[in-house]
């Protein structure tokens, strides 16, 4: 089968690979749709370290084709969303209701299955699969602790987005920040995750949602998904946000880019006692600082957000329920679809910021 393979950093290829059948605790999925996410790009350019060669893709939905021994949570024919973080239900974090920190992610982050091997080979050599998924291919073999069955009536293209960007952004608002009705919110960065945070804030009943981006086209797009105001990210943006919020700053600010200086701006735009949520993942050597005098005095909260603080088996159906009720607009987030042969174009469009989400679709 064809797969989007990264032979080395900064190189995207579509190559023929072999896929072995699922072993115990694994599931073979016929992919229907796979989102093109910034984290794929971060793996391609080395911001997120991963061994190459590697099949990318971690935001996907499809239909179960075959199950390995001992798999009980899905059966052939089930429609499923893949989770890029597993939920083993046994580790320290899973037992404490924080599966987004599941310790079983270790081998998967090394781009292997739970047993440390891979089902994908290229020219006879075993190669890695991003997050243990590597679903930018017509089929993927994945761990059963990384897969959630969903209602068969739901569009698999829309469902794919829930595997990463939507759960991250909507979860940041609903789970991490627990945005309260009537509050005001600023979202820095209006890509797929930022748009999802805007939608999450809207679902939570925020009365004012200020979108911030360098690109005015993205601000216009943000308004289609619930932003009430759009601000170009210039040196006056904190002043502008205060001007829109009675001089106080927002109750909740979300940083959905992953740049230390923007994280500082987001915190500066947060009111005293308010909450800044860091969603974007930046470079290892980048950092932010807080003022040792004013930060405690202003009683601000600052928290990291991994995968929207989600519990996938509960949150995926919850997000898709909101979609079915018309409260989350996933269909219009899919700006463009691509075939697997158009993968390079899909990543070029991601880098140029053209799409809310690009999605690679399979027959
Ligand atoms: Zn776990
Ligand atoms: Zn992603």
mmCIF file of C-alpha atoms and ligand atoms in Angstrom:
data_model
loop_
_atom_site.group_PDB
_atom_site.id
_atom_site.type_symbol
_atom_site.label_atom_id
_atom_site.label_comp_id
_atom_site.label_asym_id
_atom_site.label_seq_id
_atom_site.Cartn_x
_atom_site.Cartn_y
_atom_site.Cartn_z
ATOM 1 C CA UNK A 1 0.000 0.000 0.000
ATOM 2 C CA UNK A 2 0.992 3.635 -0.429
ATOM 3 C CA UNK A 3 1.926 5.609 2.679
ATOM 4 C CA UNK A 4 3.206 9.104 3.438
ATOM 5 C CA UNK A 5 6.758 8.274 4.505
ATOM 6 C CA UNK A 6 9.316 10.684 5.954
ATOM 7 C CA UNK A 7 12.652 9.090 4.947
ATOM 8 C CA UNK A 8 14.616 11.852 6.710
ATOM 9 C CA UNK A 9 13.907 15.289 8.153
ATOM 10 C CA UNK A 10 12.184 17.821 5.900
ATOM 11 C CA UNK A 11 11.415 15.277 3.186
ATOM 12 C CA UNK A 12 7.895 14.090 2.357
ATOM 13 C CA UNK A 13 7.460 11.080 0.072
ATOM 14 C CA UNK A 14 4.638 8.750 -0.914
ATOM 15 C CA UNK A 15 6.051 5.234 -1.055
ATOM 16 C CA UNK A 16 4.909 1.625 -1.217
ATOM 17 C CA UNK A 17 5.167 -0.093 2.154
ATOM 18 C CA UNK A 18 4.103 -3.508 3.486
ATOM 19 C CA UNK A 19 1.710 -3.791 6.410
ATOM 20 C CA UNK A 20 1.729 -6.964 8.562
ATOM 21 C CA UNK A 21 -1.500 -8.203 10.208
ATOM 22 C CA UNK A 22 -2.385 -7.084 13.755
ATOM 23 C CA UNK A 23 -0.797 -8.956 16.660
ATOM 24 C CA UNK A 24 -2.444 -9.449 20.066
ATOM 25 C CA UNK A 25 -3.962 -6.209 21.357
ATOM 26 C CA UNK A 26 -3.801 -4.554 17.918
ATOM 27 C CA UNK A 27 -6.405 -3.510 15.376
ATOM 28 C CA UNK A 28 -6.201 -3.077 11.611
ATOM 29 C CA UNK A 29 -8.199 -0.064 10.434
ATOM 30 C CA UNK A 30 -9.198 0.818 6.877
ATOM 31 C CA UNK A 31 -8.647 4.582 6.959
ATOM 32 C CA UNK A 32 -11.333 6.897 5.567
ATOM 33 C CA UNK A 33 -9.905 10.321 6.407
ATOM 34 C CA UNK A 34 -6.747 11.690 8.006
ATOM 35 C CA UNK A 35 -6.261 15.312 9.065
ATOM 36 C CA UNK A 36 -3.060 17.140 8.124
ATOM 37 C CA UNK A 37 -1.918 18.564 11.456
ATOM 38 C CA UNK A 38 0.853 20.887 12.595
ATOM 39 C CA UNK A 39 2.230 18.057 14.741
ATOM 40 C CA UNK A 40 2.851 16.027 11.573
ATOM 41 C CA UNK A 41 4.806 18.993 10.286
ATOM 42 C CA UNK A 42 6.658 19.297 13.612
ATOM 43 C CA UNK A 43 7.733 15.675 13.278
ATOM 44 C CA UNK A 44 8.751 16.245 9.661
ATOM 45 C CA UNK A 45 10.894 19.292 10.522
ATOM 46 C CA UNK A 46 12.281 17.837 13.756
ATOM 47 C CA UNK A 47 10.569 20.190 16.268
ATOM 48 C CA UNK A 48 9.013 17.018 17.725
ATOM 49 C CA UNK A 49 11.752 14.360 17.690
ATOM 50 C CA UNK A 50 10.846 11.004 16.142
ATOM 51 C CA UNK A 51 12.967 8.297 14.511
ATOM 52 C CA UNK A 52 12.987 8.163 10.700
ATOM 53 C CA UNK A 53 12.020 6.621 8.359
ATOM 54 C CA UNK A 54 8.506 7.161 9.601
ATOM 55 C CA UNK A 55 4.903 7.001 8.402
ATOM 56 C CA UNK A 56 3.183 10.200 9.610
ATOM 57 C CA UNK A 57 -0.515 10.719 10.350
ATOM 58 C CA UNK A 58 -2.138 10.722 13.787
ATOM 59 C CA UNK A 59 -5.551 12.374 13.278
ATOM 60 C CA UNK A 60 -7.654 9.720 11.590
ATOM 61 C CA UNK A 61 -10.935 7.862 11.406
ATOM 62 C CA UNK A 62 -11.911 4.698 9.582
ATOM 63 C CA UNK A 63 -13.496 1.254 9.781
ATOM 64 C CA UNK A 64 -12.123 -1.749 11.670
ATOM 65 C CA UNK A 65 -10.993 -4.421 9.218
ATOM 66 C CA UNK A 66 -9.402 -7.017 11.502
ATOM 67 C CA UNK A 67 -8.650 -7.452 15.207
ATOM 68 C CA UNK A 68 -5.797 -9.265 16.949
ATOM 69 C CA UNK A 69 -6.154 -11.682 19.892
ATOM 70 C CA UNK A 70 -7.629 -10.265 23.054
ATOM 71 C CA UNK A 71 -9.160 -7.131 21.518
ATOM 72 C CA UNK A 72 -12.570 -6.504 23.099
ATOM 73 C CA UNK A 73 -13.329 -2.787 22.680
ATOM 74 C CA UNK A 74 -13.912 -2.905 18.902
ATOM 75 C CA UNK A 75 -14.918 -5.474 16.269
ATOM 76 C CA UNK A 76 -14.656 -5.640 12.468
ATOM 77 C CA UNK A 77 -17.040 -3.160 10.838
ATOM 78 C CA UNK A 78 -16.958 -0.694 13.739
ATOM 79 C CA UNK A 79 -16.352 2.932 12.846
ATOM 80 C CA UNK A 80 -13.501 4.317 14.909
ATOM 81 C CA UNK A 81 -11.454 7.416 15.685
ATOM 82 C CA UNK A 82 -7.762 6.926 16.456
ATOM 83 C CA UNK A 83 -6.327 8.583 19.555
ATOM 84 C CA UNK A 84 -2.754 9.832 19.321
ATOM 85 C CA UNK A 85 -2.403 9.341 23.088
ATOM 86 C CA UNK A 86 -3.291 5.859 24.395
ATOM 87 C CA UNK A 87 -5.523 5.214 27.415
ATOM 88 C CA UNK A 88 -4.234 2.058 29.119
ATOM 89 C CA UNK A 89 -6.575 2.447 32.135
ATOM 90 C CA UNK A 90 -3.832 0.899 34.310
ATOM 91 C CA UNK A 91 -1.064 3.472 34.768
ATOM 92 C CA UNK A 92 -0.683 6.136 37.482
ATOM 93 C CA UNK A 93 -2.204 8.877 35.298
ATOM 94 C CA UNK A 94 -5.054 6.849 33.771
ATOM 95 C CA UNK A 95 -6.124 5.768 37.279
ATOM 96 C CA UNK A 96 -6.220 9.422 38.331
ATOM 97 C CA UNK A 97 -8.411 10.533 35.450
ATOM 98 C CA UNK A 98 -5.546 12.007 33.415
ATOM 99 C CA UNK A 99 -5.231 9.571 30.480
ATOM 100 C CA UNK A 100 -3.841 12.409 28.334
ATOM 101 C CA UNK A 101 -0.614 11.704 30.256
ATOM 102 C CA UNK A 102 -0.874 7.895 29.859
ATOM 103 C CA UNK A 103 2.473 6.212 30.527
ATOM 104 C CA UNK A 104 1.808 3.575 27.867
ATOM 105 C CA UNK A 105 2.659 6.270 25.315
ATOM 106 C CA UNK A 106 6.383 5.447 25.718
ATOM 107 C CA UNK A 107 6.837 2.885 22.902
ATOM 108 C CA UNK A 108 4.233 4.666 20.759
ATOM 109 C CA UNK A 109 6.210 7.916 20.963
ATOM 110 C CA UNK A 110 9.177 5.907 19.704
ATOM 111 C CA UNK A 111 6.957 5.188 16.671
ATOM 112 C CA UNK A 112 6.533 1.500 17.506
ATOM 113 C CA UNK A 113 3.699 -0.715 18.757
ATOM 114 C CA UNK A 114 3.431 -1.631 22.446
ATOM 115 C CA UNK A 115 5.856 -4.564 21.975
ATOM 116 C CA UNK A 116 8.540 -2.243 20.568
ATOM 117 C CA UNK A 117 8.203 -3.465 16.968
ATOM 118 C CA UNK A 118 6.401 -2.035 13.945
ATOM 119 C CA UNK A 119 3.983 -3.689 11.506
ATOM 120 C CA UNK A 120 5.172 -1.504 8.632
ATOM 121 C CA UNK A 121 8.160 -2.388 6.470
ATOM 122 C CA UNK A 122 9.787 -0.450 3.631
ATOM 123 C CA UNK A 123 12.012 -2.470 1.282
ATOM 124 C CA UNK A 124 12.059 -5.237 3.901
ATOM 125 C CA UNK A 125 13.152 -2.955 6.778
ATOM 126 C CA UNK A 126 10.877 -2.200 9.714
ATOM 127 C CA UNK A 127 10.015 1.528 9.870
ATOM 128 C CA UNK A 128 8.256 3.714 12.434
ATOM 129 C CA UNK A 129 4.661 4.939 12.635
ATOM 130 C CA UNK A 130 3.937 8.299 14.274
ATOM 131 C CA UNK A 131 2.353 7.885 17.744
ATOM 132 C CA UNK A 132 1.982 4.131 17.084
ATOM 133 C CA UNK A 133 -0.616 5.075 14.450
ATOM 134 C CA UNK A 134 1.026 6.253 11.209
ATOM 135 C CA UNK A 135 -2.391 6.536 9.626
ATOM 136 C CA UNK A 136 -1.492 8.587 6.533
ATOM 137 C CA UNK A 137 -2.005 5.410 4.546
ATOM 138 C CA UNK A 138 -5.066 3.451 3.379
ATOM 139 C CA UNK A 139 -4.627 1.018 6.299
ATOM 140 C CA UNK A 140 -3.066 1.265 9.745
ATOM 141 C CA UNK A 141 -2.408 -1.289 12.486
ATOM 142 C CA UNK A 142 -2.765 0.419 15.864
ATOM 143 C CA UNK A 143 -2.963 -0.534 19.567
ATOM 144 C CA UNK A 144 -6.451 -1.238 20.921
ATOM 145 C CA UNK A 145 -5.759 1.336 23.656
ATOM 146 C CA UNK A 146 -5.536 4.000 20.919
ATOM 147 C CA UNK A 147 -8.915 3.464 19.277
ATOM 148 C CA UNK A 148 -12.475 4.564 20.135
ATOM 149 C CA UNK A 149 -15.661 3.249 18.458
ATOM 150 C CA UNK A 150 -18.167 5.888 17.314
ATOM 151 C CA UNK A 151 -21.718 6.142 15.971
ATOM 152 C CA UNK A 152 -21.794 4.779 12.390
ATOM 153 C CA UNK A 153 -24.023 7.595 11.161
ATOM 154 C CA UNK A 154 -21.267 10.200 11.694
ATOM 155 C CA UNK A 155 -19.188 11.462 8.758
ATOM 156 C CA UNK A 156 -15.740 9.879 9.052
ATOM 157 C CA UNK A 157 -14.142 13.052 7.641
ATOM 158 C CA UNK A 158 -15.595 15.112 10.481
ATOM 159 C CA UNK A 159 -14.774 12.358 12.975
ATOM 160 C CA UNK A 160 -11.110 12.331 11.940
ATOM 161 C CA UNK A 161 -10.638 15.878 13.257
ATOM 162 C CA UNK A 162 -11.650 14.708 16.717
ATOM 163 C CA UNK A 163 -8.520 12.511 16.818
ATOM 164 C CA UNK A 164 -6.299 15.535 17.467
ATOM 165 C CA UNK A 165 -7.079 19.183 16.698
ATOM 166 C CA UNK A 166 -10.719 19.369 17.755
ATOM 167 C CA UNK A 167 -10.247 17.413 20.973
ATOM 168 C CA UNK A 168 -7.191 19.530 21.784
ATOM 169 C CA UNK A 169 -8.863 22.896 21.160
ATOM 170 C CA UNK A 170 -12.411 22.207 22.316
ATOM 171 C CA UNK A 171 -11.016 20.244 25.269
ATOM 172 C CA UNK A 172 -8.769 23.196 26.199
ATOM 173 C CA UNK A 173 -11.889 25.326 26.642
ATOM 174 C CA UNK A 174 -14.258 22.732 28.147
ATOM 175 C CA UNK A 175 -11.883 20.514 30.159
ATOM 176 C CA UNK A 176 -8.645 22.390 30.865
ATOM 177 C CA UNK A 177 -9.983 25.913 31.432
ATOM 178 C CA UNK A 178 -13.618 24.980 32.187
ATOM 179 C CA UNK A 179 -14.727 28.243 30.561
ATOM 180 C CA UNK A 180 -17.784 29.636 32.356
ATOM 181 C CA UNK A 181 -20.906 31.012 30.672
ATOM 182 C CA UNK A 182 -20.796 34.792 30.186
ATOM 183 C CA UNK A 183 -16.997 34.995 30.352
ATOM 184 C CA UNK A 184 -14.605 36.608 27.902
ATOM 185 C CA UNK A 185 -11.907 34.741 26.068
ATOM 186 C CA UNK A 186 -8.941 35.476 23.802
ATOM 187 C CA UNK A 187 -7.483 32.871 21.453
ATOM 188 C CA UNK A 188 -4.001 33.462 20.041
ATOM 189 C CA UNK A 189 -3.526 31.613 16.741
ATOM 190 C CA UNK A 190 -6.476 30.713 14.513
ATOM 191 C CA UNK A 191 -5.368 27.466 12.877
ATOM 192 C CA UNK A 192 -7.260 24.211 13.420
ATOM 193 C CA UNK A 193 -6.601 24.088 17.169
ATOM 194 C CA UNK A 194 -7.325 27.797 17.715
ATOM 195 C CA UNK A 195 -10.594 27.554 15.755
ATOM 196 C CA UNK A 196 -11.484 24.544 17.914
ATOM 197 C CA UNK A 197 -10.752 26.506 21.114
ATOM 198 C CA UNK A 198 -13.010 29.282 19.782
ATOM 199 C CA UNK A 199 -15.751 26.729 19.168
ATOM 200 C CA UNK A 200 -15.219 25.230 22.633
ATOM 201 C CA UNK A 201 -15.539 28.689 24.219
ATOM 202 C CA UNK A 202 -18.722 29.293 22.221
ATOM 203 C CA UNK A 203 -20.168 25.931 23.333
ATOM 204 C CA UNK A 204 -19.302 26.855 26.943
ATOM 205 C CA UNK A 205 -21.334 30.054 26.595
ATOM 206 C CA UNK A 206 -18.543 32.661 26.540
ATOM 207 C CA UNK A 207 -20.055 36.063 25.679
ATOM 208 C CA UNK A 208 -16.950 37.567 24.083
ATOM 209 C CA UNK A 209 -14.386 35.591 22.087
ATOM 210 C CA UNK A 210 -11.455 37.621 20.751
ATOM 211 C CA UNK A 211 -9.492 35.942 17.961
ATOM 212 C CA UNK A 212 -5.864 37.057 17.518
ATOM 213 C CA UNK A 213 -3.750 36.214 14.470
ATOM 214 C CA UNK A 214 -1.251 37.831 12.101
ATOM 215 C CA UNK A 215 -3.430 36.927 9.133
ATOM 216 C CA UNK A 216 -6.675 38.894 8.620
ATOM 217 C CA UNK A 217 -8.119 36.074 6.482
ATOM 218 C CA UNK A 218 -7.816 33.794 9.512
ATOM 219 C CA UNK A 219 -9.571 36.377 11.677
ATOM 220 C CA UNK A 220 -12.473 36.394 9.214
ATOM 221 C CA UNK A 221 -12.547 32.601 9.325
ATOM 222 C CA UNK A 222 -12.461 32.673 13.159
ATOM 223 C CA UNK A 223 -15.633 34.796 13.142
ATOM 224 C CA UNK A 224 -17.445 32.103 11.150
ATOM 225 C CA UNK A 225 -16.787 29.721 14.051
ATOM 226 C CA UNK A 226 -17.845 31.991 16.890
ATOM 227 C CA UNK A 227 -15.227 34.718 17.452
ATOM 228 C CA UNK A 228 -16.963 38.011 18.302
ATOM 229 C CA UNK A 229 -13.873 40.168 17.656
ATOM 230 C CA UNK A 230 -10.718 39.798 15.595
ATOM 231 C CA UNK A 231 -7.419 41.511 16.354
ATOM 232 C CA UNK A 232 -4.277 41.562 14.257
ATOM 233 C CA UNK A 233 -1.380 40.437 16.446
ATOM 234 C CA UNK A 234 0.664 43.656 16.623
ATOM 235 C CA UNK A 235 2.604 45.267 19.483
ATOM 236 C CA UNK A 236 -0.609 46.883 20.799
ATOM 237 C CA UNK A 237 -2.606 43.672 21.051
ATOM 238 C CA UNK A 238 -2.631 43.532 24.870
ATOM 239 C CA UNK A 239 -3.851 47.152 25.018
ATOM 240 C CA UNK A 240 -6.487 46.362 22.411
ATOM 241 C CA UNK A 241 -7.695 43.338 24.395
ATOM 242 C CA UNK A 242 -7.884 45.412 27.582
ATOM 243 C CA UNK A 243 -9.822 48.081 25.693
ATOM 244 C CA UNK A 244 -12.374 45.421 24.723
ATOM 245 C CA UNK A 245 -12.684 44.126 28.314
ATOM 246 C CA UNK A 246 -13.245 47.194 30.513
ATOM 247 C CA UNK A 247 -9.500 47.592 30.958
ATOM 248 C CA UNK A 248 -9.177 44.294 32.828
ATOM 249 C CA UNK A 249 -8.058 41.668 30.306
ATOM 250 C CA UNK A 250 -9.801 38.400 29.510
ATOM 251 C CA UNK A 251 -10.980 35.735 31.940
ATOM 252 C CA UNK A 252 -9.307 33.058 29.787
ATOM 253 C CA UNK A 253 -6.552 33.299 27.190
ATOM 254 C CA UNK A 254 -5.498 30.379 24.993
ATOM 255 C CA UNK A 255 -2.152 30.237 23.217
ATOM 256 C CA UNK A 256 -2.564 27.893 20.252
ATOM 257 C CA UNK A 257 0.710 28.515 18.420
ATOM 258 C CA UNK A 258 3.622 27.420 20.604
ATOM 259 C CA UNK A 259 5.885 30.482 20.812
ATOM 260 C CA UNK A 260 7.285 31.631 24.174
ATOM 261 C CA UNK A 261 6.816 35.348 23.462
ATOM 262 C CA UNK A 262 3.175 34.792 22.430
ATOM 263 C CA UNK A 263 2.632 32.788 25.633
ATOM 264 C CA UNK A 264 3.846 35.865 27.556
ATOM 265 C CA UNK A 265 1.485 38.083 25.556
ATOM 266 C CA UNK A 266 -1.412 35.718 26.306
ATOM 267 C CA UNK A 267 -0.616 35.865 30.018
ATOM 268 C CA UNK A 268 -0.351 39.672 29.868
ATOM 269 C CA UNK A 269 -3.779 39.818 28.204
ATOM 270 C CA UNK A 270 -5.312 37.700 30.999
ATOM 271 C CA UNK A 271 -7.037 39.616 33.812
ATOM 272 C CA UNK A 272 -5.960 39.389 37.449
ATOM 273 C CA UNK A 273 -7.242 36.058 38.750
ATOM 274 C CA UNK A 274 -7.783 34.812 35.214
ATOM 275 C CA UNK A 275 -6.407 31.732 33.466
ATOM 276 C CA UNK A 276 -3.902 31.406 30.630
ATOM 277 C CA UNK A 277 -3.888 28.036 28.876
ATOM 278 C CA UNK A 278 -0.851 26.997 26.828
ATOM 279 C CA UNK A 279 -2.001 24.674 24.057
ATOM 280 C CA UNK A 280 0.597 25.132 21.292
ATOM 281 C CA UNK A 281 3.797 23.108 21.554
ATOM 282 C CA UNK A 282 6.892 25.158 20.849
ATOM 283 C CA UNK A 283 10.562 24.496 20.296
ATOM 284 C CA UNK A 284 12.585 22.827 23.049
ATOM 285 C CA UNK A 285 14.858 25.822 23.585
ATOM 286 C CA UNK A 286 12.061 28.397 23.566
ATOM 287 C CA UNK A 287 10.569 29.510 26.882
ATOM 288 C CA UNK A 288 8.403 32.128 28.547
ATOM 289 C CA UNK A 289 8.935 34.015 31.766
ATOM 290 C CA UNK A 290 6.584 35.498 34.333
ATOM 291 C CA UNK A 291 7.326 38.500 36.526
ATOM 292 C CA UNK A 292 8.267 37.395 40.048
ATOM 293 C CA UNK A 293 6.605 40.447 41.603
ATOM 294 C CA UNK A 294 3.385 40.958 39.670
ATOM 295 C CA UNK A 295 2.410 37.404 38.692
ATOM 296 C CA UNK A 296 1.669 36.139 42.232
ATOM 297 C CA UNK A 297 0.180 39.493 43.260
ATOM 298 C CA UNK A 298 -2.241 39.314 40.328
ATOM 299 C CA UNK A 299 -3.171 35.721 41.251
ATOM 300 C CA UNK A 300 -3.040 34.614 37.635
ATOM 301 C CA UNK A 301 -3.252 30.980 36.685
ATOM 302 C CA UNK A 302 -1.052 29.470 34.006
ATOM 303 C CA UNK A 303 -1.537 25.907 32.823
ATOM 304 C CA UNK A 304 -0.320 23.598 30.123
ATOM 305 C CA UNK A 305 -2.879 21.733 28.070
ATOM 306 C CA UNK A 306 -2.080 18.288 26.684
ATOM 307 C CA UNK A 307 -4.665 16.826 24.274
ATOM 308 C CA UNK A 308 -7.434 19.025 25.684
ATOM 309 C CA UNK A 309 -7.132 17.243 29.062
ATOM 310 C CA UNK A 310 -9.233 14.585 27.343
ATOM 311 C CA UNK A 311 -10.272 11.075 28.197
ATOM 312 C CA UNK A 312 -10.701 9.789 24.621
ATOM 313 C CA UNK A 313 -13.288 7.015 25.251
ATOM 314 C CA UNK A 314 -15.539 9.634 26.902
ATOM 315 C CA UNK A 315 -14.560 12.828 25.117
ATOM 316 C CA UNK A 316 -14.606 11.579 21.492
ATOM 317 C CA UNK A 317 -18.294 10.566 21.698
ATOM 318 C CA UNK A 318 -18.993 13.795 23.619
ATOM 319 C CA UNK A 319 -17.378 15.976 20.909
ATOM 320 C CA UNK A 320 -19.186 14.047 18.171
ATOM 321 C CA UNK A 321 -22.456 14.388 20.105
ATOM 322 C CA UNK A 322 -21.968 18.176 20.068
ATOM 323 C CA UNK A 323 -21.331 17.888 16.316
ATOM 324 C CA UNK A 324 -24.554 15.896 15.791
ATOM 325 C CA UNK A 325 -26.490 18.500 17.801
ATOM 326 C CA UNK A 326 -25.139 21.231 15.524
ATOM 327 C CA UNK A 327 -23.147 22.859 18.344
ATOM 328 C CA UNK A 328 -19.713 22.076 16.902
ATOM 329 C CA UNK A 329 -19.141 22.860 13.237
ATOM 330 C CA UNK A 330 -16.670 20.290 11.985
ATOM 331 C CA UNK A 331 -17.788 20.152 8.340
ATOM 332 C CA UNK A 332 -16.763 23.742 7.605
ATOM 333 C CA UNK A 333 -13.411 23.214 9.323
ATOM 334 C CA UNK A 334 -12.483 20.902 6.454
ATOM 335 C CA UNK A 335 -11.335 23.542 3.993
ATOM 336 C CA UNK A 336 -9.840 21.140 1.473
ATOM 337 C CA UNK A 337 -9.488 17.416 0.842
ATOM 338 C CA UNK A 338 -6.535 15.707 -0.841
ATOM 339 C CA UNK A 339 -5.624 12.288 -2.189
ATOM 340 C CA UNK A 340 -2.577 10.590 -0.680
ATOM 341 C CA UNK A 341 -0.606 11.465 -3.832
ATOM 342 C CA UNK A 342 -1.256 15.141 -3.037
ATOM 343 C CA UNK A 343 0.372 14.877 0.414
ATOM 344 C CA UNK A 344 3.154 17.356 -0.441
ATOM 345 C CA UNK A 345 0.563 19.928 -1.537
ATOM 346 C CA UNK A 346 -1.443 19.287 1.639
ATOM 347 C CA UNK A 347 1.610 20.087 3.788
ATOM 348 C CA UNK A 348 2.503 23.122 1.641
ATOM 349 C CA UNK A 349 -1.033 24.444 2.196
ATOM 350 C CA UNK A 350 -0.719 23.760 5.940
ATOM 351 C CA UNK A 351 2.513 25.751 6.101
ATOM 352 C CA UNK A 352 1.026 28.656 4.179
ATOM 353 C CA UNK A 353 -1.933 28.673 6.590
ATOM 354 C CA UNK A 354 -4.537 28.295 3.832
ATOM 355 C CA UNK A 355 -6.787 25.781 5.542
ATOM 356 C CA UNK A 356 -8.670 25.515 8.826
ATOM 357 C CA UNK A 357 -7.981 21.839 8.230
ATOM 358 C CA UNK A 358 -6.811 19.894 5.202
ATOM 359 C CA UNK A 359 -7.825 16.250 5.155
ATOM 360 C CA UNK A 360 -6.413 13.353 3.145
ATOM 361 C CA UNK A 361 -9.258 11.065 2.112
ATOM 362 C CA UNK A 362 -9.220 7.432 1.002
ATOM 363 C CA UNK A 363 -11.806 5.442 -1.030
HETATM 364 ZN ZN1 LIG B 1 -2.376 4.863 31.053
HETATM 365 ZN ZN1 LIG B 2 -2.275 16.680 15.622
#
